[in-house]
Amino acid sequence: MNVYIGRLLSLCVFCALSVSLCSGACAEVDSDTEAVAGHSFELGCLSCKMRLEVPATATVDWHFRARGEADFVHIYSYDGESSNIIHEQFQDRVQWHGSKNTLDLQDATIDLHNVTFNDSGVYRCIFNRILNYEHYEFSTTTTKEVHLTVVPEARRGTASIVSEVMMYVSIIGLQLWLLVEMIYCYRKIAAAGEEALRASAAEYLAITSESKDNCAGVQVAE
């Protein structure tokens, strides 16, 4: 029983450490592509640095190409300390929502407030990163695009419905697994207890029998 508890505690500690280590990791996730008119929308853009041990600085520029247009226009820039809304269409409607308190930007997400149908189109996010090695600097450029569609009302996609169903299935499955584990552990503990009681009873009977034999031997000797 003590061995089982020890293993369980070790597993819990390992899981906690794994979660804490993974929480700071960067994962490039695609942005949502459907916004609702009149609401705020999060334009996601992530570019994870491949060499985490190398210090770096980065700046971010957002460009926009309206639906039906041929060219991109520069709408927003951020350098880790200050931001600049460049295009008049987005004045007072863009807010930085990415990496904070660092010049090593990896998350360039922005919030677009009071979305209009004119905001439909392609958004291009450009990372200009400088890796600072000991004796030289290396510049890289990463480009991501988000094809945004503005709709009058929110609608649930098939992926959202499937994800919700899978979530409930996973929760029920985990609960059933925990129930089976509890029943298994209870039976194991109960069996161990019964075995211990039988062993104690057998030991008691053996001692009693030995005492009787000793008493009989003493009487015969007398």
mmCIF file of C-alpha atoms in Angstrom:
data_model
loop_
_atom_site.group_PDB
_atom_site.id
_atom_site.type_symbol
_atom_site.label_atom_id
_atom_site.label_comp_id
_atom_site.label_asym_id
_atom_site.label_seq_id
_atom_site.Cartn_x
_atom_site.Cartn_y
_atom_site.Cartn_z
ATOM 1 C CA MET A 1 0.000 0.000 0.000
ATOM 2 C CA ASN A 2 2.801 2.427 0.911
ATOM 3 C CA VAL A 3 4.550 1.603 -2.365
ATOM 4 C CA TYR A 4 1.371 2.364 -4.316
ATOM 5 C CA ILE A 5 0.892 5.726 -2.557
ATOM 6 C CA GLY A 6 4.526 6.601 -3.171
ATOM 7 C CA ARG A 7 4.220 5.899 -6.879
ATOM 8 C CA LEU A 8 1.024 7.941 -7.073
ATOM 9 C CA LEU A 9 2.666 10.926 -5.358
ATOM 10 C CA SER A 10 5.675 10.668 -7.672
ATOM 11 C CA LEU A 11 3.346 10.677 -10.703
ATOM 12 C CA CYS A 12 1.535 13.786 -9.405
ATOM 13 C CA VAL A 13 4.813 15.624 -8.830
ATOM 14 C CA PHE A 14 6.005 14.682 -12.336
ATOM 15 C CA CYS A 15 2.780 15.950 -13.922
ATOM 16 C CA ALA A 16 2.965 19.222 -11.981
ATOM 17 C CA LEU A 17 6.553 19.799 -13.057
ATOM 18 C CA SER A 18 5.690 18.951 -16.656
ATOM 19 C CA VAL A 19 2.842 21.469 -16.693
ATOM 20 C CA SER A 20 5.007 24.185 -15.172
ATOM 21 C CA LEU A 21 7.770 23.561 -17.701
ATOM 22 C CA CYS A 22 5.438 23.480 -20.672
ATOM 23 C CA SER A 23 3.462 26.573 -19.685
ATOM 24 C CA GLY A 24 6.229 28.875 -20.891
ATOM 25 C CA ALA A 25 6.616 27.161 -24.247
ATOM 26 C CA CYS A 26 5.639 28.890 -27.496
ATOM 27 C CA ALA A 27 3.171 27.151 -29.800
ATOM 28 C CA GLU A 28 2.193 28.628 -33.155
ATOM 29 C CA VAL A 29 -1.600 28.499 -33.348
ATOM 30 C CA ASP A 30 -3.578 29.829 -36.304
ATOM 31 C CA SER A 31 -5.837 32.811 -35.743
ATOM 32 C CA ASP A 32 -9.614 32.688 -35.974
ATOM 33 C CA THR A 33 -10.859 33.968 -39.321
ATOM 34 C CA GLU A 34 -14.460 35.026 -38.658
ATOM 35 C CA ALA A 35 -15.372 38.252 -36.867
ATOM 36 C CA VAL A 36 -18.788 39.615 -35.935
ATOM 37 C CA ALA A 37 -19.689 43.134 -37.008
ATOM 38 C CA GLY A 38 -19.864 45.603 -34.115
ATOM 39 C CA HIS A 39 -17.793 43.405 -31.798
ATOM 40 C CA SER A 40 -14.085 43.129 -30.976
ATOM 41 C CA PHE A 41 -11.906 40.538 -32.659
ATOM 42 C CA GLU A 42 -8.512 39.068 -31.807
ATOM 43 C CA LEU A 43 -6.161 38.880 -34.785
ATOM 44 C CA GLY A 44 -3.668 36.205 -33.794
ATOM 45 C CA CYS A 45 -0.089 36.052 -35.025
ATOM 46 C CA LEU A 46 2.669 33.984 -33.395
ATOM 47 C CA SER A 47 6.243 33.395 -34.507
ATOM 48 C CA CYS A 48 8.177 31.182 -32.104
ATOM 49 C CA LYS A 49 11.928 31.700 -31.878
ATOM 50 C CA MET A 50 13.773 28.505 -32.815
ATOM 51 C CA ARG A 51 16.848 29.182 -30.670
ATOM 52 C CA LEU A 52 15.403 30.074 -27.261
ATOM 53 C CA GLU A 53 18.844 30.398 -25.663
ATOM 54 C CA VAL A 54 19.880 33.183 -28.072
ATOM 55 C CA PRO A 55 18.825 36.707 -26.990
ATOM 56 C CA ALA A 56 16.900 38.603 -29.630
ATOM 57 C CA THR A 57 14.862 41.694 -30.390
ATOM 58 C CA ALA A 58 11.934 41.953 -32.762
ATOM 59 C CA THR A 59 9.564 44.460 -34.300
ATOM 60 C CA VAL A 60 6.140 43.719 -35.762
ATOM 61 C CA ASP A 61 4.299 45.318 -38.681
ATOM 62 C CA TRP A 62 0.697 44.634 -39.642
ATOM 63 C CA HIS A 63 -0.537 45.201 -43.212
ATOM 64 C CA PHE A 64 -4.052 44.973 -44.629
ATOM 65 C CA ARG A 65 -5.486 44.281 -48.077
ATOM 66 C CA ALA A 66 -9.190 44.970 -48.357
ATOM 67 C CA ARG A 67 -11.395 42.577 -50.260
ATOM 68 C CA GLY A 68 -11.261 43.440 -53.944
ATOM 69 C CA GLU A 69 -8.047 45.482 -53.598
ATOM 70 C CA ALA A 70 -4.687 44.510 -55.121
ATOM 71 C CA ASP A 71 -2.219 46.115 -52.710
ATOM 72 C CA PHE A 72 -1.497 45.938 -48.994
ATOM 73 C CA VAL A 73 -1.442 49.058 -46.827
ATOM 74 C CA HIS A 74 0.620 49.447 -43.642
ATOM 75 C CA ILE A 75 -1.794 49.796 -40.714
ATOM 76 C CA TYR A 76 0.127 49.177 -37.463
ATOM 77 C CA SER A 77 3.619 48.735 -36.005
ATOM 78 C CA TYR A 78 5.030 47.743 -32.596
ATOM 79 C CA ASP A 79 8.641 47.577 -31.382
ATOM 80 C CA GLY A 80 8.242 46.200 -27.855
ATOM 81 C CA GLU A 81 7.932 49.623 -26.251
ATOM 82 C CA SER A 82 5.623 51.767 -28.352
ATOM 83 C CA SER A 83 2.913 51.209 -30.950
ATOM 84 C CA ASN A 84 1.786 53.255 -33.916
ATOM 85 C CA ILE A 85 -1.558 53.051 -35.748
ATOM 86 C CA ILE A 86 -0.682 54.175 -39.248
ATOM 87 C CA HIS A 87 -3.816 53.838 -41.373
ATOM 88 C CA GLU A 88 -6.766 56.145 -40.665
ATOM 89 C CA GLN A 89 -9.304 53.326 -41.122
ATOM 90 C CA PHE A 90 -7.998 51.683 -37.948
ATOM 91 C CA GLN A 91 -7.427 54.766 -35.790
ATOM 92 C CA ASP A 92 -8.444 54.162 -32.146
ATOM 93 C CA ARG A 93 -9.553 50.632 -33.042
ATOM 94 C CA VAL A 94 -6.321 48.624 -32.805
ATOM 95 C CA GLN A 95 -4.787 47.578 -29.488
ATOM 96 C CA TRP A 96 -1.683 45.474 -28.824
ATOM 97 C CA HIS A 97 -2.503 42.118 -27.227
ATOM 98 C CA GLY A 98 0.761 40.221 -27.766
ATOM 99 C CA SER A 99 4.058 39.851 -25.888
ATOM 100 C CA LYS A 100 4.500 42.369 -23.070
ATOM 101 C CA ASN A 101 7.474 43.642 -21.054
ATOM 102 C CA THR A 102 9.979 42.223 -23.542
ATOM 103 C CA LEU A 103 11.782 43.228 -26.725
ATOM 104 C CA ASP A 104 11.934 39.582 -27.784
ATOM 105 C CA LEU A 105 8.472 39.498 -29.337
ATOM 106 C CA GLN A 106 6.958 36.141 -30.252
ATOM 107 C CA ASP A 107 3.237 36.916 -29.946
ATOM 108 C CA ALA A 108 2.026 39.754 -32.181
ATOM 109 C CA THR A 109 -1.702 39.386 -31.514
ATOM 110 C CA ILE A 110 -3.755 42.582 -31.792
ATOM 111 C CA ASP A 111 -7.336 43.420 -30.837
ATOM 112 C CA LEU A 112 -9.517 44.991 -33.505
ATOM 113 C CA HIS A 113 -12.398 46.861 -31.871
ATOM 114 C CA ASN A 114 -15.794 47.774 -33.332
ATOM 115 C CA VAL A 115 -15.365 45.547 -36.373
ATOM 116 C CA THR A 116 -17.051 46.696 -39.594
ATOM 117 C CA PHE A 117 -17.732 44.909 -42.871
ATOM 118 C CA ASN A 118 -14.974 47.029 -44.451
ATOM 119 C CA ASP A 119 -12.497 45.142 -42.255
ATOM 120 C CA SER A 120 -12.920 41.970 -44.305
ATOM 121 C CA GLY A 121 -9.796 41.038 -46.198
ATOM 122 C CA VAL A 122 -6.265 39.738 -45.708
ATOM 123 C CA TYR A 123 -4.120 40.799 -42.746
ATOM 124 C CA ARG A 124 -0.375 40.271 -43.022
ATOM 125 C CA CYS A 125 1.772 40.105 -39.899
ATOM 126 C CA ILE A 126 5.551 40.572 -40.386
ATOM 127 C CA PHE A 127 8.146 39.776 -37.706
ATOM 128 C CA ASN A 128 11.567 41.411 -38.147
ATOM 129 C CA ARG A 129 13.787 39.592 -35.642
ATOM 130 C CA ILE A 130 17.476 40.112 -34.850
ATOM 131 C CA LEU A 131 19.297 37.255 -33.097
ATOM 132 C CA ASN A 132 22.206 38.589 -31.016
ATOM 133 C CA TYR A 133 25.082 36.094 -31.053
ATOM 134 C CA GLU A 134 28.369 36.738 -29.267
ATOM 135 C CA HIS A 135 30.260 38.094 -32.282
ATOM 136 C CA TYR A 136 27.546 38.910 -34.827
ATOM 137 C CA GLU A 137 23.854 39.534 -35.415
ATOM 138 C CA PHE A 138 21.509 37.540 -37.632
ATOM 139 C CA SER A 139 18.320 39.014 -39.084
ATOM 140 C CA THR A 140 15.243 36.974 -39.934
ATOM 141 C CA THR A 141 11.814 37.859 -41.300
ATOM 142 C CA THR A 142 8.665 35.813 -40.722
ATOM 143 C CA THR A 143 5.344 36.532 -42.411
ATOM 144 C CA LYS A 144 1.919 35.241 -41.401
ATOM 145 C CA GLU A 145 -1.454 35.945 -43.017
ATOM 146 C CA VAL A 146 -5.009 35.941 -41.670
ATOM 147 C CA HIS A 147 -7.945 35.876 -44.107
ATOM 148 C CA LEU A 148 -10.709 37.607 -42.188
ATOM 149 C CA THR A 149 -14.419 37.460 -42.955
ATOM 150 C CA VAL A 150 -16.884 39.728 -41.138
ATOM 151 C CA VAL A 151 -20.397 38.323 -40.566
ATOM 152 C CA PRO A 152 -23.512 39.984 -39.116
ATOM 153 C CA GLU A 153 -24.067 37.363 -36.416
ATOM 154 C CA ALA A 154 -21.945 34.756 -34.676
ATOM 155 C CA ARG A 155 -22.373 31.219 -35.913
ATOM 156 C CA ARG A 156 -21.010 27.969 -34.618
ATOM 157 C CA GLY A 157 -18.854 25.983 -36.968
ATOM 158 C CA THR A 158 -18.662 22.214 -37.250
ATOM 159 C CA ALA A 159 -15.237 22.204 -35.623
ATOM 160 C CA SER A 160 -16.605 23.995 -32.556
ATOM 161 C CA ILE A 161 -19.471 21.512 -32.173
ATOM 162 C CA VAL A 162 -17.176 18.509 -32.613
ATOM 163 C CA SER A 163 -14.705 19.963 -30.106
ATOM 164 C CA GLU A 164 -17.430 20.442 -27.511
ATOM 165 C CA VAL A 165 -18.735 16.897 -28.009
ATOM 166 C CA MET A 166 -15.217 15.484 -27.727
ATOM 167 C CA MET A 167 -14.669 17.486 -24.549
ATOM 168 C CA TYR A 168 -17.747 15.986 -22.888
ATOM 169 C CA VAL A 169 -16.787 12.493 -24.085
ATOM 170 C CA SER A 170 -13.312 12.954 -22.616
ATOM 171 C CA ILE A 171 -14.724 14.148 -19.283
ATOM 172 C CA ILE A 172 -17.093 11.170 -19.047
ATOM 173 C CA GLY A 173 -14.303 8.785 -20.057
ATOM 174 C CA LEU A 174 -11.973 10.178 -17.381
ATOM 175 C CA GLN A 175 -14.683 9.891 -14.732
ATOM 176 C CA LEU A 176 -15.329 6.255 -15.671
ATOM 177 C CA TRP A 177 -11.590 5.556 -15.600
ATOM 178 C CA LEU A 178 -11.296 7.120 -12.130
ATOM 179 C CA LEU A 179 -14.276 5.065 -10.937
ATOM 180 C CA VAL A 180 -12.668 1.843 -12.192
ATOM 181 C CA GLU A 181 -9.377 2.794 -10.536
ATOM 182 C CA MET A 182 -11.140 3.514 -7.236
ATOM 183 C CA ILE A 183 -12.968 0.167 -7.320
ATOM 184 C CA TYR A 184 -9.724 -1.646 -8.185
ATOM 185 C CA CYS A 185 -7.820 0.054 -5.367
ATOM 186 C CA TYR A 186 -10.653 -0.598 -2.894
ATOM 187 C CA ARG A 187 -10.729 -4.298 -3.760
ATOM 188 C CA LYS A 188 -6.963 -4.519 -3.504
ATOM 189 C CA ILE A 189 -6.950 -2.841 -0.107
ATOM 190 C CA ALA A 190 -9.840 -5.019 1.078
ATOM 191 C CA ALA A 191 -8.064 -8.175 -0.105
ATOM 192 C CA ALA A 192 -4.872 -7.093 1.628
ATOM 193 C CA GLY A 193 -6.827 -6.456 4.817
ATOM 194 C CA GLU A 194 -8.515 -9.856 4.691
ATOM 195 C CA GLU A 195 -5.177 -11.525 4.043
ATOM 196 C CA ALA A 196 -3.679 -9.717 7.007
ATOM 197 C CA LEU A 197 -6.583 -10.831 9.214
ATOM 198 C CA ARG A 198 -6.209 -14.442 8.061
ATOM 199 C CA ALA A 199 -2.489 -14.287 8.715
ATOM 200 C CA SER A 200 -3.108 -12.900 12.208
ATOM 201 C CA ALA A 201 -5.727 -15.553 12.929
ATOM 202 C CA ALA A 202 -3.425 -18.324 11.704
ATOM 203 C CA GLU A 203 -0.580 -16.964 13.815
ATOM 204 C CA TYR A 204 -2.870 -16.781 16.836
ATOM 205 C CA LEU A 205 -4.031 -20.376 16.325
ATOM 206 C CA ALA A 206 -0.427 -21.517 15.917
ATOM 207 C CA ILE A 207 0.579 -19.822 19.169
ATOM 208 C CA THR A 208 -2.463 -21.259 20.963
ATOM 209 C CA SER A 209 -1.724 -24.775 19.672
ATOM 210 C CA GLU A 210 1.916 -24.470 20.685
ATOM 211 C CA SER A 211 0.880 -23.331 24.156
ATOM 212 C CA LYS A 212 -1.442 -26.328 24.510
ATOM 213 C CA ASP A 213 1.328 -28.697 23.444
ATOM 214 C CA ASN A 214 3.689 -27.176 25.963
ATOM 215 C CA CYS A 215 1.097 -27.501 28.718
ATOM 216 C CA ALA A 216 0.473 -31.163 27.802
ATOM 217 C CA GLY A 217 4.213 -31.852 27.877
ATOM 218 C CA VAL A 218 4.528 -30.347 31.337
ATOM 219 C CA GLN A 219 1.646 -32.466 32.671
ATOM 220 C CA VAL A 220 3.173 -35.663 31.268
ATOM 221 C CA ALA A 221 6.500 -34.846 32.839
ATOM 222 C CA GLU A 222 4.870 -34.410 36.225
#
